[in-house]
C-alpha atoms as a printed R data frame, in Angstrom:
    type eleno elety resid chain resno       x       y       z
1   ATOM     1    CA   UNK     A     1  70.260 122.410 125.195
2   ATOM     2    CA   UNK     A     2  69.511 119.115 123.054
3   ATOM     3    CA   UNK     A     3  71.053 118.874 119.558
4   ATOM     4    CA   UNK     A     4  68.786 118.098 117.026
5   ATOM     5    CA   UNK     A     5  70.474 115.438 114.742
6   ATOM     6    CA   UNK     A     6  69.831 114.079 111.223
7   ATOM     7    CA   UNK     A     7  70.811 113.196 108.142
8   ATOM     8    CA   UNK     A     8  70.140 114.145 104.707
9   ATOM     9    CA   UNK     A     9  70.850 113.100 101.284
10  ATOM    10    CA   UNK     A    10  73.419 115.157  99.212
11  ATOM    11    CA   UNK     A    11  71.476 115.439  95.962
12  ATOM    12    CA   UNK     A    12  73.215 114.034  93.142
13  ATOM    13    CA   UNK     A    13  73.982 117.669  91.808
14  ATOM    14    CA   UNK     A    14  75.620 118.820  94.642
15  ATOM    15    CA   UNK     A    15  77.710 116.266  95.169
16  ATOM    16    CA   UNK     A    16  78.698 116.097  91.679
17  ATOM    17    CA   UNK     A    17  79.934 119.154  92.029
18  ATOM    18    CA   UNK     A    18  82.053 118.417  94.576
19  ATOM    19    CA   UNK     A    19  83.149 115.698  92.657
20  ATOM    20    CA   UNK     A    20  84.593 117.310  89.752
21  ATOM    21    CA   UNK     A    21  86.314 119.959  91.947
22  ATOM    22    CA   UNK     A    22  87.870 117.289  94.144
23  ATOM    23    CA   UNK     A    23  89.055 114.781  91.168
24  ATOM    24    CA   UNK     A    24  90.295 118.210  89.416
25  ATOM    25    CA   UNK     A    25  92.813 118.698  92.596
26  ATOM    26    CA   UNK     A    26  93.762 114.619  92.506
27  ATOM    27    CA   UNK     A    27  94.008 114.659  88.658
28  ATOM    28    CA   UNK     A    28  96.266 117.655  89.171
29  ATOM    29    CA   UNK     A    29  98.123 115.853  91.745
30  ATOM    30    CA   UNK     A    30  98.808 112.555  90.212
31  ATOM    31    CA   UNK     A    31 100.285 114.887  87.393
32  ATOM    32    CA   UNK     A    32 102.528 116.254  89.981
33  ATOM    33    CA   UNK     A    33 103.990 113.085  91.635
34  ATOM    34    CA   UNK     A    34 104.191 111.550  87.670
35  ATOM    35    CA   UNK     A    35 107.540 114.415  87.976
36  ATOM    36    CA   UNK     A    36 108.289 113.164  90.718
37  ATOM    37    CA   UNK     A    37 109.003 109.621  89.885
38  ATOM    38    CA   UNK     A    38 105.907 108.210  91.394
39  ATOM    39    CA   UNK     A    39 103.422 106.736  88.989
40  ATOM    40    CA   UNK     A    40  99.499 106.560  90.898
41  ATOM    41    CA   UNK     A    41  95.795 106.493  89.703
42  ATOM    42    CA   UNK     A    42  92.301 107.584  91.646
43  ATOM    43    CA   UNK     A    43  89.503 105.984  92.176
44  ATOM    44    CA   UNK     A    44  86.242 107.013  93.838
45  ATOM    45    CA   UNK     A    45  85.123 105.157  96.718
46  ATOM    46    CA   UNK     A    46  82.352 104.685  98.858
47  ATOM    47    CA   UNK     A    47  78.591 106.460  98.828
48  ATOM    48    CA   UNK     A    48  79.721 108.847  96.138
49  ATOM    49    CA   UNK     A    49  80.459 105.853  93.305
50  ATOM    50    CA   UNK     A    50  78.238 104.197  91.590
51  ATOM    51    CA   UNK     A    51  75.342 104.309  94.147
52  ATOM    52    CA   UNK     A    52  75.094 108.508  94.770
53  ATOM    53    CA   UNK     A    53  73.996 107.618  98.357
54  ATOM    54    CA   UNK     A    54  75.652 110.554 100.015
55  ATOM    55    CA   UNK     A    55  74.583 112.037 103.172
56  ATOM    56    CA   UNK     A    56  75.548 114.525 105.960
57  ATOM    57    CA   UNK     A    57  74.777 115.023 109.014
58  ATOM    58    CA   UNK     A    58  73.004 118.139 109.903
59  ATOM    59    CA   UNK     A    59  73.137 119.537 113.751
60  ATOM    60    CA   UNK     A    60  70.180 122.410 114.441
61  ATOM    61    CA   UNK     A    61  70.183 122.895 110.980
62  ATOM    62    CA   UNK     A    62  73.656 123.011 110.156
63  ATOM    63    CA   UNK     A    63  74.886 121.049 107.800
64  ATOM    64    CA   UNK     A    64  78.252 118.915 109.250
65  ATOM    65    CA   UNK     A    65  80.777 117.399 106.399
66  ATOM    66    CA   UNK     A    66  80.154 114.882 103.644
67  ATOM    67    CA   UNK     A    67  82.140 112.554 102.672
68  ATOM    68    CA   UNK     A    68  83.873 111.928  99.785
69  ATOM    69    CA   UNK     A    69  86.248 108.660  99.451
70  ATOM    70    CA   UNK     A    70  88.898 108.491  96.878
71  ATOM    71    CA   UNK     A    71  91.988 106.228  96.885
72  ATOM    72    CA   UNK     A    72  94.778 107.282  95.108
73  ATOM    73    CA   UNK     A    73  96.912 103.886  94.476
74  ATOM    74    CA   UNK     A    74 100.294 104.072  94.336
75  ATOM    75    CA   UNK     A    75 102.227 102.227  91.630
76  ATOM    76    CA   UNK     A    76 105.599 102.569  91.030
77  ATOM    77    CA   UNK     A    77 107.985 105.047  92.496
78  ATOM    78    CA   UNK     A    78 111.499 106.053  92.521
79  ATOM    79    CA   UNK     A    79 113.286 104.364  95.037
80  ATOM    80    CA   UNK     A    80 114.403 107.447  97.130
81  ATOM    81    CA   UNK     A    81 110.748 106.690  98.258
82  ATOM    82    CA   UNK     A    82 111.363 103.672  99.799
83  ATOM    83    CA   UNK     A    83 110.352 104.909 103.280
84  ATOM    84    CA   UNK     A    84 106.588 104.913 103.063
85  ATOM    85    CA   UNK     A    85 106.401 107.711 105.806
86  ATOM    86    CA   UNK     A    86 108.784 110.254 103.412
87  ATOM    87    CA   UNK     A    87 106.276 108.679 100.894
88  ATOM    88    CA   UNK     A    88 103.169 109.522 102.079
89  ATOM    89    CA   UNK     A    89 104.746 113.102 102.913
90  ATOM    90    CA   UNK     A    90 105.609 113.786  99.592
91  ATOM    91    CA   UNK     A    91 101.902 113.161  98.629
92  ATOM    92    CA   UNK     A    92 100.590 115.149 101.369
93  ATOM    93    CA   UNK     A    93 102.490 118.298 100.136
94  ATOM    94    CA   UNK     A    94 102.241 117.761  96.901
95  ATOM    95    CA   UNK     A    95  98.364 117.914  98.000
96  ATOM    96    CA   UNK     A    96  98.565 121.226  99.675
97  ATOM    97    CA   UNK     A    97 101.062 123.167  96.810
98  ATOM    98    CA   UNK     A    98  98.396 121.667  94.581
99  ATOM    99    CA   UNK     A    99  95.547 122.915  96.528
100 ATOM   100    CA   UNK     A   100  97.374 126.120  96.725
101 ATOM   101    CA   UNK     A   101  98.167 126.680  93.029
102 ATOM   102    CA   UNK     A   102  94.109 126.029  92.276
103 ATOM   103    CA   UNK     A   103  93.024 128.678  94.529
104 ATOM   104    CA   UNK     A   104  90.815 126.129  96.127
105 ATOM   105    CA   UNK     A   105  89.560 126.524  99.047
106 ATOM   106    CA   UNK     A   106  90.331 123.571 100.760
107 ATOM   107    CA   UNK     A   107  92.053 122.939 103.805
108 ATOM   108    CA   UNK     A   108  95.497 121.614 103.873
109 ATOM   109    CA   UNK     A   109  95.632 117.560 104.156
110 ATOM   110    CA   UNK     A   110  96.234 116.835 107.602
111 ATOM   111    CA   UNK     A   111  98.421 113.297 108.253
112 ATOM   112    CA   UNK     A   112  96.659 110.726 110.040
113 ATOM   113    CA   UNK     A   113  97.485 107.265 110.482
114 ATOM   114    CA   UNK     A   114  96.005 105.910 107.221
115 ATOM   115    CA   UNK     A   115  94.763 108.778 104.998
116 ATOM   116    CA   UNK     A   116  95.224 112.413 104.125
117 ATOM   117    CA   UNK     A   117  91.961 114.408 104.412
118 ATOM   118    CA   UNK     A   118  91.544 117.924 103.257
119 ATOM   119    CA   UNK     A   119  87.820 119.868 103.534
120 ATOM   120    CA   UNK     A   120  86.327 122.352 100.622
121 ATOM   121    CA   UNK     A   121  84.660 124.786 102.514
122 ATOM   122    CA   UNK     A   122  81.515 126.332 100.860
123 ATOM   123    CA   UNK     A   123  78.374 128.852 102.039
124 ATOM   124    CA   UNK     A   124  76.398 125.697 102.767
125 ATOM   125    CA   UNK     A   125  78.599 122.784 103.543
126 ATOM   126    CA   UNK     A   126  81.712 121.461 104.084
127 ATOM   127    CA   UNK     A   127  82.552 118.634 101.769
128 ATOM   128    CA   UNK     A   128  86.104 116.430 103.330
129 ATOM   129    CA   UNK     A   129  87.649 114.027 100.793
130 ATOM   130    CA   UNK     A   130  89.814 111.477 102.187
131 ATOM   131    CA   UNK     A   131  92.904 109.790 100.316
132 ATOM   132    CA   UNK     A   132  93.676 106.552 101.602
133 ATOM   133    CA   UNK     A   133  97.303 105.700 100.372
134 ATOM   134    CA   UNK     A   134  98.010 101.578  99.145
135 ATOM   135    CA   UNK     A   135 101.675 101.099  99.965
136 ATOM   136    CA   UNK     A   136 100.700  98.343  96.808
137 ATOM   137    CA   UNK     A   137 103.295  99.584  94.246
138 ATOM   138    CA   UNK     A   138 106.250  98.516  92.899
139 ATOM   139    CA   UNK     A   139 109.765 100.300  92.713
140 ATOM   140    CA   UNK     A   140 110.552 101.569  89.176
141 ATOM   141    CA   UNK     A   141 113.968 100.046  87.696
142 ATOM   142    CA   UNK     A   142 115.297 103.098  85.752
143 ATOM   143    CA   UNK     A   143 115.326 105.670  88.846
């Protein structure tokens, strides 16, 4: 059987809604790693900015994820963090407890070789936010 493939705008609604759930978890997050001696901020990315030019893909009518790009850019941390593979663990964790804690229903961030992605699962969609770490910081002096 032949799939039938297109894509769709996410209306600016929609996504906005996804929006404001995902930055909740990453404002939640950054809070979290602040304790932990690592200092970060978030920025949204991509076709969800400035230009709302989201889309999905929908297969015989079902719509496939969106995609939501944020980078979370880390500044300063502590250097016990000076491997950037224990680093990006931290973050990843700190992702899930945070996920966890919100009652969210969002899959755990899975490691890949660049970002962390997690997926919010909804009746209609599946929206998966990506966090691409910037080993750009610098080590704080006092820890």
């Amino acid at each position: 059987m032949k799939k039938n493939k297109h894509y769709e705008f996410v209306s600016k609604k929609e996504c906005k809604a996804y929006i404001e759930r995902t930055t909740a978890l990453i404002e939640a997050l950054v809070k979290k790693l602040q304790s932990l001696g690592i200092s970060a901020k978030y920025y949204i990315i991509g076709s969800a900015g400035k230009r709302n030019l989201v889309t999905c893909l929908v297969v015989n009518g079902k719509k496939l994820p969106i995609d939501l790009d944020i980078n979370l850019e880390v500044l300063t941390v502590s250097k016990k963090y000076k491997d950037l593979g224990k680093l990006k663990e931290v973050i990843r964790s700190e992702l899930n407890k945070v996920i966890r804690e919100k009652g969210e229903k969002f899959s755990d961030g899975s490691n890949s070789s660049s970002v962390i992605t997690f997926s919010l699962t909804t009746i209609s969609f599946v929206s998966t936010a990506f966090i691409e770490l910037f080993p750009s910081f610098t080590y704080s002096a006092n820890q």
